[in-house]
Amino acid sequence: MKSTISEGLLKLKTYWNTPPKGYQVSYKEFVNLSMGYGGISFLSVLITWTTIAMNIPLMITYFKVTSGMVFVLTMLGSLIALVRSPILSMIIDNSNSEKGKFKPFLIWSAILTAVSFGLIPYIPQGWTENILWSFSIPEIPILGVAASNVSLSMAVVVMFVLLQIGTFFSTLLNQAMAGIEQTISSVAQERANIGAFRGLICNIPSSVVNVVMPALAGMFFSVGAVTGMNNIWLYRIFFPICSVGGILFVLFAYFGTKERIVVNKKYVAKVKFWEGAKELSSNKYFWIITILGVVVGIRGQANIYLWVCTYGIGGKAGDTAMAICNIVLNNALIPGMVFGPMLIKRFGKRNCLLVANTIFVAMVAVQLAAVNNPYLILVCIFFQNLCGGFYYIATVMVSDVLDYQQWKTGKRLEGFWQNYTAFISTLIGLFTGMLAPLFLSFGGIGFGDDINVALQNHDLMVNAFKYTTILALIGAVLSAVPMFFYDLTEKKHADYVRVLKLRAATDNYKSNELQDEDIINVTEIIKEAREDKNEFVLEEMKKYSFLDNIASGYDEAMARVREREEQEKREAQERENELKEKSKMRKRNR
């Protein structure tokens, strides 16, 4: 054990500033990326507990949302998103800052996200009684929907406006951070490793807060019939803490990461939204991953632990159960992240997702059979989350497909991918957003019914569990379908990256911008292609008559790279010696 720890510390020290052989990201940069994502994790606490949904305590008790109100506001939010997506795409994919394509957006988008979401718990309670609009939803007999009345208070309207502002900036923040992760390395396996282990580290802030909140809620915020998670002061205390933490942690990614897009030195990002949308529309992998995201969102309806803890168990026992669930259920994602890279290497991304989804389907089916047993439902959700831990693989697939897209069209479309995906998902969401309220109506909960009141009725509660789980089961089964059409293997992707490196090097050669990295890449790619008789890469090599001229400078380039590495090591050693000397002086002065 002691030997293992020593080896780990030695490895950490060795690769802290210098990446392992064959990789591009040092451990220090990886930690900075993870800390930056930790900022998003802090801010996700605000977003999670202010989502307009029928299972969020703040929404159903403080803002008194109904299923009809959720549907209407979700649809309105979707229409706003249709406008938001093109704007964000053009902002990101036409960015040419010296700081990088994505980093310039990090700090100010984090601040505005924190302010917008952080103000929501401070909306005066008196505004919830000030009704601004009321409208009726007619009876729809063919769907089993009864006529109902939906009211919008001043508090709900202000909350919705703040949510839309916050969503714009949180989306920009998330896309900028995702863009950094997608371009931090051009090595597919390294991206898989980063995606997995980054997930382990970056979710710690929200995991801790989401454990502490319910625990303190049960001990200090339960007042009479009001359970702790329904007490507005809980959010008024925790939101400012998470806001400050989110902004500070994002600074690590801003100052400590590097974007490594495989393009020539003179590449300038300039793409129109509809041009990027047209190019992505012809990419079958874009549709596969986008459709997968939609149906995975539907299967996510199975995670009803907030309902189960609040209403199925209830009281202080429910607050305790929620605290335990926030520990256990969130940590259920860890095995997928830990073993994912190894399984990807052995079986491939597609097969890993297919197996995980099959188990997920089985667990949702068991949950459907156990709707009268809240504790068994929680066990099923645990195993669903265990399988859900592998879903990060789809994010890694996006990076692979973006490389394929660049090989095919010559353009980098990270921002367009994210926003065009959002655009398409939003269009589909205009229909899928109706599903949750509709399935609740099958269980007797009308569009205008107070969710908080309805779920306190045992029969209605069980019906809500049942029909929501049926919806999730449909989504889980459909989630397997897109993966059967995904054939971008790890070998294919590696070949696309090799070709991109050749193209970038040849462009730099023509413009007298050739770098040592270009020379080394070209030499190694030529050698591998000829040894392995890689027809795909060899065919690309035929397009350039001067590759051997570039490769002829390999020895000199390697010598310069080694000299720079040695210089960096010497400077690092000098800094370490200086710190040791200062430490000794402080001890002597004591």
Coordinates of C-alpha atoms in Angstrom, one line a residue:
M1 CA 0.0 0.0 0.0
K2 CA 2.8 2.4 1.0
S3 CA 4.6 1.6 -2.3
T4 CA 1.5 2.3 -4.3
I5 CA 1.1 5.7 -2.6
S6 CA 4.7 6.5 -3.2
E7 CA 4.4 5.6 -6.9
G8 CA 1.3 7.7 -7.2
L9 CA 3.0 10.7 -5.6
L10 CA 6.0 10.3 -7.9
K11 CA 3.7 10.1 -10.9
L12 CA 1.9 13.2 -9.8
K13 CA 5.1 15.1 -9.4
T14 CA 6.6 13.8 -12.7
Y15 CA 3.5 14.8 -14.8
W16 CA 2.4 17.8 -12.8
N17 CA 3.9 20.2 -15.4
T18 CA 4.8 17.8 -18.2
P19 CA 2.1 15.5 -19.8
P20 CA 2.7 11.7 -19.9
K21 CA 4.2 10.4 -23.2
G22 CA 1.7 10.4 -26.0
Y23 CA -0.6 12.8 -24.2
Q24 CA -0.9 16.6 -24.2
V25 CA -2.4 17.7 -20.9
S26 CA -0.3 17.9 -17.7
Y27 CA -1.9 17.0 -14.3
K28 CA -1.8 20.6 -13.3
E29 CA -3.9 21.7 -16.3
F30 CA -6.3 18.8 -15.7
V31 CA -6.8 19.9 -12.1
N32 CA -7.4 23.5 -13.3
L33 CA -10.0 22.2 -15.8
S34 CA -11.7 20.2 -13.0
M35 CA -11.7 23.1 -10.6
G36 CA -13.3 25.3 -13.4
Y37 CA -16.0 22.7 -13.7
G38 CA -16.3 22.8 -9.9
G39 CA -17.4 26.3 -10.4
I40 CA -20.2 25.1 -12.7
S41 CA -20.9 22.5 -10.0
F42 CA -21.5 25.2 -7.4
L43 CA -23.7 27.1 -9.8
S44 CA -25.6 24.0 -10.7
V45 CA -27.0 24.0 -7.1
L46 CA -28.8 27.2 -7.9
I47 CA -30.0 25.9 -11.2
T48 CA -31.2 22.6 -9.8
W49 CA -33.3 24.0 -7.0
T50 CA -34.9 26.7 -9.2
T51 CA -35.8 24.6 -12.2
I52 CA -39.4 25.0 -13.2
A53 CA -40.5 21.4 -12.6
M54 CA -43.1 19.5 -10.6
N55 CA -40.6 17.8 -8.3
I56 CA -38.7 20.9 -7.1
P57 CA -39.7 21.9 -3.5
L58 CA -39.2 25.6 -4.0
M59 CA -41.4 25.6 -7.1
I60 CA -44.3 23.6 -5.8
T61 CA -44.5 25.1 -2.3
Y62 CA -43.2 28.7 -2.6
F63 CA -44.2 29.5 -6.2
K64 CA -47.1 27.1 -6.2
V65 CA -46.6 25.8 -9.7
T66 CA -49.1 23.4 -11.3
S67 CA -48.5 20.9 -14.1
G68 CA -50.3 23.2 -16.5
M69 CA -48.2 26.1 -15.4
V70 CA -45.0 24.0 -15.9
F71 CA -46.1 23.1 -19.3
V72 CA -46.9 26.6 -20.4
L73 CA -43.7 28.1 -19.0
T74 CA -41.7 25.3 -20.4
M75 CA -43.2 25.9 -23.9
L76 CA -42.5 29.7 -23.6
G77 CA -39.0 28.9 -22.4
S78 CA -38.5 26.7 -25.4
L79 CA -39.6 29.4 -27.8
I80 CA -37.1 31.8 -26.2
A81 CA -34.4 29.1 -26.5
L82 CA -35.1 28.9 -30.3
V83 CA -33.9 32.5 -30.4
R84 CA -31.1 32.0 -27.9
S85 CA -29.4 29.1 -29.7
P86 CA -28.4 31.0 -32.9
I87 CA -27.2 34.0 -30.9
L88 CA -24.9 31.7 -28.7
S89 CA -23.7 29.9 -31.8
M90 CA -22.6 33.0 -33.5
I91 CA -21.0 34.4 -30.3
I92 CA -18.9 31.3 -29.7
D93 CA -18.0 30.0 -33.2
N94 CA -17.0 33.5 -34.4
S95 CA -14.7 34.1 -31.4
N96 CA -11.1 34.8 -32.3
S97 CA -9.7 36.2 -29.1
E98 CA -6.0 35.9 -28.2
K99 CA -7.2 34.2 -25.0
G100 CA -8.7 31.5 -27.0
K101 CA -12.1 30.6 -28.6
F102 CA -13.9 29.9 -25.3
K103 CA -12.0 31.3 -22.3
P104 CA -13.1 34.9 -22.9
F105 CA -16.6 34.0 -21.9
L106 CA -16.0 32.3 -18.6
I107 CA -15.7 35.0 -16.0
W108 CA -18.5 37.4 -16.9
S109 CA -21.0 34.6 -17.8
A110 CA -20.3 33.0 -14.4
I111 CA -21.0 36.3 -12.6
L112 CA -24.3 36.9 -14.5
T113 CA -25.4 33.3 -14.0
A114 CA -24.8 33.6 -10.2
V115 CA -26.7 36.9 -9.9
S116 CA -29.7 35.9 -12.0
F117 CA -30.4 32.5 -10.3
G118 CA -29.2 33.8 -6.9
L119 CA -31.9 36.5 -6.8
I120 CA -34.8 34.0 -7.2
P121 CA -35.3 33.0 -3.5
Y122 CA -35.4 36.7 -2.6
I123 CA -38.6 37.3 -4.6
P124 CA -41.1 38.6 -1.9
Q125 CA -43.6 36.0 -0.9
G126 CA -46.4 38.6 -1.1
W127 CA -45.9 38.6 -4.9
T128 CA -47.1 35.0 -5.0
E129 CA -50.6 36.2 -4.1
N130 CA -50.6 38.9 -6.8
I131 CA -52.2 37.1 -9.8
L132 CA -51.3 38.9 -13.1
W133 CA -52.9 36.4 -15.6
S134 CA -55.3 33.5 -15.6
F135 CA -56.3 31.3 -18.5
S136 CA -58.2 28.1 -19.1
I137 CA -57.0 24.8 -20.6
P138 CA -60.0 23.1 -22.3
E139 CA -60.9 19.5 -21.8
I140 CA -59.2 17.0 -24.2
P141 CA -61.2 13.8 -23.9
I142 CA -59.1 11.8 -26.3
L143 CA -56.1 12.3 -24.0
G144 CA -58.0 12.1 -20.8
V145 CA -57.2 15.7 -19.9
A146 CA -59.9 17.5 -17.8
A147 CA -60.6 21.2 -18.2
S148 CA -58.5 23.4 -15.8
N149 CA -57.5 26.9 -14.9
V150 CA -53.9 28.1 -14.8
S151 CA -52.9 31.3 -13.0
L152 CA -49.6 33.2 -13.2
S153 CA -48.6 35.4 -10.2
M154 CA -46.2 38.3 -10.2
A155 CA -43.7 36.1 -8.3
V156 CA -43.8 33.5 -11.0
V157 CA -43.4 36.0 -13.8
V158 CA -40.3 37.6 -12.2
M159 CA -38.9 34.2 -11.4
F160 CA -39.4 33.2 -15.0
V161 CA -37.6 36.3 -16.3
L162 CA -34.7 35.8 -14.0
L163 CA -34.5 32.1 -15.1
Q164 CA -34.3 33.1 -18.8
I165 CA -31.6 35.6 -18.2
G166 CA -29.7 33.1 -16.0
T167 CA -30.2 30.3 -18.5
F168 CA -28.7 32.4 -21.3
F169 CA -25.5 33.0 -19.4
S170 CA -25.3 29.6 -17.7
T171 CA -25.6 28.0 -21.2
L172 CA -22.8 30.3 -22.5
L173 CA -20.7 29.3 -19.5
N174 CA -21.4 25.6 -19.9
Q175 CA -20.7 25.7 -23.6
A176 CA -17.5 27.6 -23.1
M177 CA -16.3 25.2 -20.5
A178 CA -17.3 22.2 -22.7
G179 CA -15.5 23.8 -25.6
I180 CA -12.3 24.0 -23.6
E181 CA -12.7 20.3 -22.6
Q182 CA -13.3 19.3 -26.2
T183 CA -10.2 21.1 -27.5
I184 CA -7.9 20.6 -24.5
S185 CA -6.4 17.5 -26.3
S186 CA -6.6 15.9 -29.7
V187 CA -6.0 12.4 -28.3
A188 CA -9.3 10.5 -28.0
Q189 CA -8.3 8.2 -25.2
E190 CA -6.9 11.2 -23.2
R191 CA -10.2 13.0 -23.7
A192 CA -12.0 9.9 -22.4
N193 CA -9.8 9.8 -19.3
I194 CA -10.2 13.6 -18.7
G195 CA -14.0 13.3 -19.1
A196 CA -14.2 10.4 -16.6
F197 CA -11.9 11.6 -13.9
R198 CA -12.9 15.3 -14.3
G199 CA -16.4 14.2 -13.5
L200 CA -15.3 12.6 -10.3
I201 CA -13.6 15.8 -9.1
C202 CA -15.8 18.5 -10.4
N203 CA -19.1 17.3 -8.9
I204 CA -17.7 17.4 -5.4
P205 CA -19.0 20.9 -4.6
S206 CA -22.6 20.2 -5.6
S207 CA -22.5 16.8 -4.0
V208 CA -21.4 18.3 -0.7
V209 CA -23.9 21.1 -0.8
N210 CA -26.8 18.8 -1.8
V211 CA -25.9 16.6 1.2
V212 CA -25.5 19.4 3.7
M213 CA -28.7 21.2 2.6
P214 CA -31.2 18.4 3.4
A215 CA -29.3 17.5 6.6
L216 CA -29.5 21.1 7.9
A217 CA -33.0 21.4 6.5
G218 CA -34.2 18.6 8.8
M219 CA -32.3 19.8 11.8
F220 CA -32.9 23.6 11.7
F221 CA -35.4 24.6 9.0
S222 CA -38.4 22.3 9.7
V223 CA -41.1 24.6 11.2
G224 CA -44.5 23.0 12.0
A225 CA -46.0 21.4 8.9
V226 CA -43.3 23.0 6.7
T227 CA -40.5 20.5 6.0
G228 CA -37.0 21.9 5.8
M229 CA -36.6 21.6 2.0
N230 CA -39.7 23.8 1.6
N231 CA -38.3 26.6 3.8
I232 CA -37.3 29.6 1.7
W233 CA -34.6 30.6 4.1
L234 CA -32.6 27.5 3.4
Y235 CA -32.1 28.8 -0.2
R236 CA -31.5 32.4 0.9
I237 CA -28.6 31.2 3.0
F238 CA -27.0 28.6 0.6
F239 CA -27.4 30.4 -2.7
P240 CA -25.0 33.3 -2.0
I241 CA -22.4 30.8 -0.8
C242 CA -22.7 28.8 -4.0
S243 CA -22.6 31.9 -6.1
V244 CA -19.3 33.1 -4.7
G245 CA -17.8 29.6 -4.9
G246 CA -18.9 29.2 -8.5
I247 CA -17.3 32.4 -9.7
L248 CA -14.0 31.8 -7.8
F249 CA -13.6 28.2 -9.1
V250 CA -14.2 29.2 -12.7
L251 CA -11.0 31.4 -12.5
F252 CA -8.9 28.2 -12.4
A253 CA -10.1 27.2 -15.9
Y254 CA -9.6 30.7 -17.1
F255 CA -6.0 31.1 -16.0
G256 CA -4.9 27.5 -16.0
T257 CA -6.0 25.7 -19.2
K258 CA -5.1 25.8 -22.9
E259 CA -7.2 25.1 -26.0
R260 CA -5.6 22.8 -28.6
I261 CA -7.6 23.0 -31.8
V262 CA -5.9 21.1 -34.6
V263 CA -5.8 24.0 -37.2
N264 CA -3.2 25.9 -39.0
K265 CA -1.7 29.1 -37.4
K266 CA -3.7 31.4 -39.7
Y267 CA -7.1 29.8 -39.1
V268 CA -9.9 32.3 -38.3
A269 CA -13.2 31.2 -37.0
K270 CA -16.0 32.7 -39.0
V271 CA -19.2 30.8 -39.6
K272 CA -22.8 31.9 -40.0
F273 CA -25.4 30.1 -38.0
W274 CA -27.4 28.6 -40.8
E275 CA -24.3 27.7 -42.7
G276 CA -23.1 25.7 -39.6
A277 CA -26.6 24.3 -39.1
K278 CA -26.6 23.1 -42.8
E279 CA -23.3 21.4 -42.4
L280 CA -24.2 19.7 -39.2
S281 CA -27.6 18.6 -40.7
S282 CA -25.7 16.5 -43.2
N283 CA -23.7 14.8 -40.4
K284 CA -25.5 11.5 -39.4
Y285 CA -23.6 11.4 -36.1
F286 CA -25.0 14.7 -35.1
W287 CA -28.5 13.4 -35.4
I288 CA -27.6 10.1 -33.6
I289 CA -26.2 11.9 -30.6
T290 CA -28.9 14.6 -30.6
I291 CA -31.8 12.1 -30.7
L292 CA -30.0 10.1 -28.0
G293 CA -29.9 13.2 -25.8
V294 CA -33.7 13.8 -26.2
V295 CA -34.7 10.2 -25.3
V296 CA -32.2 10.1 -22.4
G297 CA -34.0 13.2 -21.1
I298 CA -37.3 11.3 -21.2
R299 CA -35.9 8.3 -19.4
G300 CA -34.5 10.6 -16.8
Q301 CA -38.2 11.0 -15.6
A302 CA -37.5 7.8 -13.6
N303 CA -35.5 9.7 -11.1
I304 CA -38.4 10.7 -8.8
Y305 CA -36.4 10.5 -5.5
L306 CA -37.4 14.0 -4.5
W307 CA -41.1 13.0 -4.6
V308 CA -40.3 9.7 -2.9
C309 CA -38.4 11.4 0.0
T310 CA -40.8 14.3 0.4
Y311 CA -44.2 12.5 0.0
G312 CA -43.5 8.8 -0.1
I313 CA -41.5 8.9 3.2
G314 CA -42.2 12.4 4.4
G315 CA -41.4 14.5 7.5
K316 CA -38.0 14.5 9.1
A317 CA -37.5 11.0 7.9
G318 CA -37.9 12.2 4.4
D319 CA -35.4 15.0 4.9
T320 CA -32.9 12.4 6.3
A321 CA -33.7 10.1 3.4
M322 CA -33.0 13.0 1.0
A323 CA -29.7 13.7 2.6
I324 CA -28.7 10.0 2.3
C325 CA -29.9 9.9 -1.3
N326 CA -27.9 13.0 -2.2
I327 CA -24.8 11.1 -1.0
V328 CA -25.6 7.6 -2.4
L329 CA -27.4 8.5 -5.6
N330 CA -24.8 11.0 -6.7
N331 CA -21.9 8.7 -5.9
A332 CA -23.6 6.0 -7.9
L333 CA -22.3 7.8 -11.0
I334 CA -18.7 7.2 -9.9
P335 CA -18.1 3.6 -11.0
G336 CA -19.1 4.5 -14.6
M337 CA -16.6 7.4 -14.5
V338 CA -13.8 5.3 -12.9
F339 CA -14.2 2.2 -15.1
G340 CA -15.4 4.0 -18.2
P341 CA -12.0 4.8 -19.8
M342 CA -10.9 1.2 -19.3
L343 CA -14.1 -0.3 -20.7
I344 CA -14.0 2.2 -23.6
K345 CA -10.5 1.0 -24.5
R346 CA -11.6 -2.6 -24.3
F347 CA -15.1 -2.6 -25.9
G348 CA -15.6 0.9 -27.5
K349 CA -17.9 3.8 -26.6
R350 CA -20.9 2.5 -28.5
N351 CA -21.0 -0.9 -26.8
C352 CA -20.5 0.6 -23.3
L353 CA -23.5 2.8 -23.8
L354 CA -25.7 0.0 -25.1
V355 CA -24.9 -2.4 -22.2
A356 CA -25.5 0.4 -19.6
N357 CA -28.8 1.3 -21.2
T358 CA -30.0 -2.3 -21.2
I359 CA -29.4 -2.5 -17.4
F360 CA -31.1 0.9 -17.1
V361 CA -34.2 -0.4 -18.8
A362 CA -34.4 -3.4 -16.5
M363 CA -34.2 -1.2 -13.4
V364 CA -37.0 1.1 -14.6
A365 CA -39.1 -2.0 -15.2
V366 CA -38.5 -3.1 -11.6
Q367 CA -39.3 0.4 -10.4
L368 CA -42.7 0.2 -12.2
A369 CA -43.5 -2.9 -10.3
A370 CA -42.5 -1.3 -7.0
V371 CA -44.5 2.0 -7.1
N372 CA -46.0 1.2 -3.7
N373 CA -42.6 0.7 -2.0
P374 CA -40.7 4.0 -1.7
Y375 CA -37.5 2.4 -0.4
L376 CA -37.4 -0.1 -3.3
I377 CA -37.9 2.7 -5.7
L378 CA -34.8 4.4 -4.3
V379 CA -32.8 1.2 -4.8
C380 CA -33.9 1.1 -8.4
I381 CA -32.9 4.8 -8.9
F382 CA -29.5 3.9 -7.4
F383 CA -28.9 1.3 -10.1
Q384 CA -30.3 3.6 -12.8
N385 CA -27.7 6.3 -11.7
L386 CA -25.0 3.6 -11.7
C387 CA -25.8 3.0 -15.4
G388 CA -26.2 6.8 -16.0
G389 CA -22.6 7.3 -14.9
F390 CA -21.6 6.0 -18.3
Y391 CA -23.6 8.6 -20.2
Y392 CA -20.6 11.0 -20.1
I393 CA -19.3 8.8 -22.9
A394 CA -21.8 10.6 -25.2
T395 CA -19.9 13.8 -24.5
V396 CA -16.7 12.2 -25.5
M397 CA -18.4 11.0 -28.7
V398 CA -19.3 14.7 -29.5
S399 CA -15.6 15.5 -29.4
D400 CA -14.9 12.6 -31.8
V401 CA -17.6 13.7 -34.2
L402 CA -16.4 17.3 -34.2
D403 CA -13.0 16.0 -35.4
Y404 CA -14.9 14.1 -38.1
Q405 CA -16.8 17.2 -39.0
Q406 CA -13.6 19.2 -39.3
W407 CA -12.1 16.5 -41.5
K408 CA -15.1 16.5 -43.7
T409 CA -15.7 20.3 -44.0
G410 CA -12.6 22.0 -42.7
K411 CA -14.5 23.9 -40.0
R412 CA -14.6 23.7 -36.2
L413 CA -18.2 23.8 -35.0
E414 CA -18.2 23.3 -31.2
G415 CA -20.5 26.3 -30.5
F416 CA -22.8 25.4 -33.4
W417 CA -23.0 21.8 -32.3
Q418 CA -24.1 22.7 -28.8
N419 CA -26.6 25.4 -29.9
Y420 CA -27.9 23.6 -33.0
T421 CA -28.4 20.6 -30.8
A422 CA -30.3 22.8 -28.3
F423 CA -32.3 24.3 -31.2
I424 CA -33.4 20.9 -32.4
S425 CA -34.0 19.6 -28.9
T426 CA -36.1 22.6 -28.2
L427 CA -38.2 22.1 -31.2
I428 CA -38.7 18.5 -30.2
G429 CA -39.3 19.7 -26.6
L430 CA -42.4 21.6 -27.7
F431 CA -43.9 18.2 -28.0
T432 CA -42.0 16.1 -25.4
G433 CA -42.6 18.9 -22.8
M434 CA -46.3 17.9 -22.9
L435 CA -45.5 14.3 -21.9
A436 CA -44.9 14.7 -18.2
P437 CA -48.1 16.7 -17.4
L438 CA -50.0 14.4 -19.8
F439 CA -48.9 11.2 -18.0
L440 CA -49.7 12.8 -14.7
S441 CA -53.2 13.6 -15.9
F442 CA -53.6 9.8 -16.7
G443 CA -53.0 9.4 -12.9
G444 CA -55.7 11.9 -12.0
I445 CA -53.6 15.0 -11.4
G446 CA -55.0 17.8 -13.6
F447 CA -53.1 20.6 -15.3
G448 CA -54.4 23.1 -12.8
D449 CA -54.1 21.0 -9.7
D450 CA -51.7 22.1 -6.9
I451 CA -48.9 19.5 -7.1
N452 CA -48.0 19.9 -3.4
V453 CA -51.6 19.2 -2.4
A454 CA -52.2 16.3 -4.9
L455 CA -49.1 14.4 -3.9
Q456 CA -50.2 14.4 -0.2
N457 CA -53.1 12.2 -1.4
H458 CA -51.7 8.6 -1.2
D459 CA -53.6 7.3 -4.2
L460 CA -52.6 10.3 -6.4
M461 CA -49.0 10.0 -5.2
V462 CA -48.8 6.3 -6.2
N463 CA -50.4 7.2 -9.6
A464 CA -47.8 9.9 -10.1
F465 CA -45.0 7.5 -9.4
K466 CA -46.6 4.9 -11.7
Y467 CA -47.3 7.0 -14.8
T468 CA -44.1 9.0 -14.6
T469 CA -42.2 5.7 -14.5
I470 CA -44.1 4.4 -17.5
L471 CA -43.0 7.5 -19.4
A472 CA -39.4 6.9 -18.3
L473 CA -39.6 3.3 -19.4
I474 CA -40.6 4.3 -22.9
G475 CA -37.7 6.8 -23.1
A476 CA -35.2 4.1 -21.8
V477 CA -36.2 1.6 -24.4
L478 CA -35.9 4.2 -27.2
S479 CA -32.5 5.3 -25.9
A480 CA -30.9 2.1 -27.4
V481 CA -32.1 2.8 -30.9
P482 CA -29.7 5.6 -31.9
M483 CA -26.6 3.7 -30.8
F484 CA -27.3 0.9 -33.3
F485 CA -26.5 3.4 -36.1
Y486 CA -23.3 4.8 -34.6
D487 CA -20.3 3.4 -36.4
L488 CA -17.6 6.0 -35.8
T489 CA -15.1 3.5 -34.2
E490 CA -12.0 4.5 -32.2
K491 CA -9.8 3.5 -35.2
K492 CA -11.7 5.7 -37.6
H493 CA -11.5 8.7 -35.3
A494 CA -7.7 8.2 -34.8
D495 CA -7.3 8.3 -38.6
Y496 CA -9.3 11.5 -38.9
V497 CA -7.1 13.2 -36.3
R498 CA -3.9 12.0 -38.1
V499 CA -5.2 13.6 -41.3
L500 CA -6.1 16.8 -39.5
K501 CA -2.6 17.0 -38.2
L502 CA -1.2 16.5 -41.7
R503 CA -3.4 19.2 -43.1
A504 CA -2.5 21.7 -40.3
A505 CA 1.2 21.0 -40.8
T506 CA 1.1 21.4 -44.6
D507 CA -0.8 24.6 -44.3
N508 CA 1.8 25.9 -41.8
Y509 CA 4.6 24.8 -44.1
K510 CA 3.1 26.7 -47.1
S511 CA 2.8 29.9 -45.0
N512 CA 6.2 29.5 -43.3
E513 CA 4.6 29.0 -39.9
L514 CA 5.9 25.4 -39.4
Q515 CA 6.2 24.5 -35.7
D516 CA 8.3 21.8 -34.1
E517 CA 5.1 20.0 -33.1
D518 CA 4.1 19.9 -36.8
I519 CA 7.4 18.3 -37.8
I520 CA 7.2 15.7 -35.1
N521 CA 3.5 14.9 -35.9
V522 CA 4.2 14.5 -39.6
T523 CA 7.2 12.3 -39.1
E524 CA 5.4 10.0 -36.6
I525 CA 2.2 9.8 -38.8
I526 CA 4.2 8.9 -41.9
K527 CA 6.1 6.2 -40.1
E528 CA 3.0 4.6 -38.5
A529 CA 1.0 4.8 -41.8
R530 CA 3.8 3.0 -43.8
E531 CA 4.4 0.4 -41.1
D532 CA 0.7 -0.4 -40.6
K533 CA -0.2 0.0 -44.3
N534 CA -2.9 2.4 -43.3
E535 CA -4.6 3.1 -46.6
F536 CA -6.8 5.9 -45.3
V537 CA -3.8 8.0 -44.2
L538 CA -1.6 6.9 -47.1
E539 CA -4.2 8.2 -49.5
E540 CA -4.1 11.6 -47.8
M541 CA -0.3 11.6 -47.9
K542 CA -0.4 11.3 -51.7
K543 CA -1.9 14.8 -51.8
Y544 CA 1.3 16.5 -50.5
S545 CA 4.6 16.2 -52.3
F546 CA 6.7 17.9 -49.5
L547 CA 5.9 15.7 -46.5
D548 CA 9.3 14.1 -46.6
N549 CA 10.9 17.6 -46.6
I550 CA 9.0 18.4 -43.4
A551 CA 10.0 15.1 -41.8
S552 CA 13.7 15.7 -42.6
G553 CA 13.8 18.2 -39.8
Y554 CA 12.6 15.7 -37.2
D555 CA 15.9 15.3 -35.3
E556 CA 16.4 19.0 -35.0
A557 CA 12.8 19.5 -33.9
M558 CA 13.1 16.8 -31.2
A559 CA 16.3 18.3 -30.0
R560 CA 14.7 21.7 -29.6
V561 CA 11.7 20.2 -27.8
R562 CA 13.9 18.3 -25.4
E563 CA 15.9 21.4 -24.7
R564 CA 12.7 23.3 -23.9
E565 CA 11.6 20.5 -21.6
E566 CA 14.9 20.4 -19.9
Q567 CA 14.8 24.2 -19.5
E568 CA 11.3 24.0 -17.9
K569 CA 12.5 21.2 -15.5
R570 CA 15.5 23.4 -14.5
E571 CA 13.3 26.4 -13.9
A572 CA 10.8 24.2 -11.9
Q573 CA 13.7 22.8 -9.8
E574 CA 15.1 26.3 -9.2
R575 CA 11.6 27.4 -8.0
E576 CA 11.4 24.3 -5.8
N577 CA 14.8 25.0 -4.3
E578 CA 13.9 28.6 -3.7
L579 CA 10.8 27.6 -1.8
K580 CA 12.7 25.0 0.3
E581 CA 15.3 27.7 1.1
K582 CA 12.6 30.2 2.1
S583 CA 10.9 27.5 4.3
K584 CA 14.2 26.8 6.1
M585 CA 14.7 30.5 6.7
R586 CA 11.2 30.8 8.2
K587 CA 11.9 27.9 10.5
R588 CA 15.3 29.4 11.6
N589 CA 13.6 32.8 12.3
R590 CA 11.1 31.1 14.6

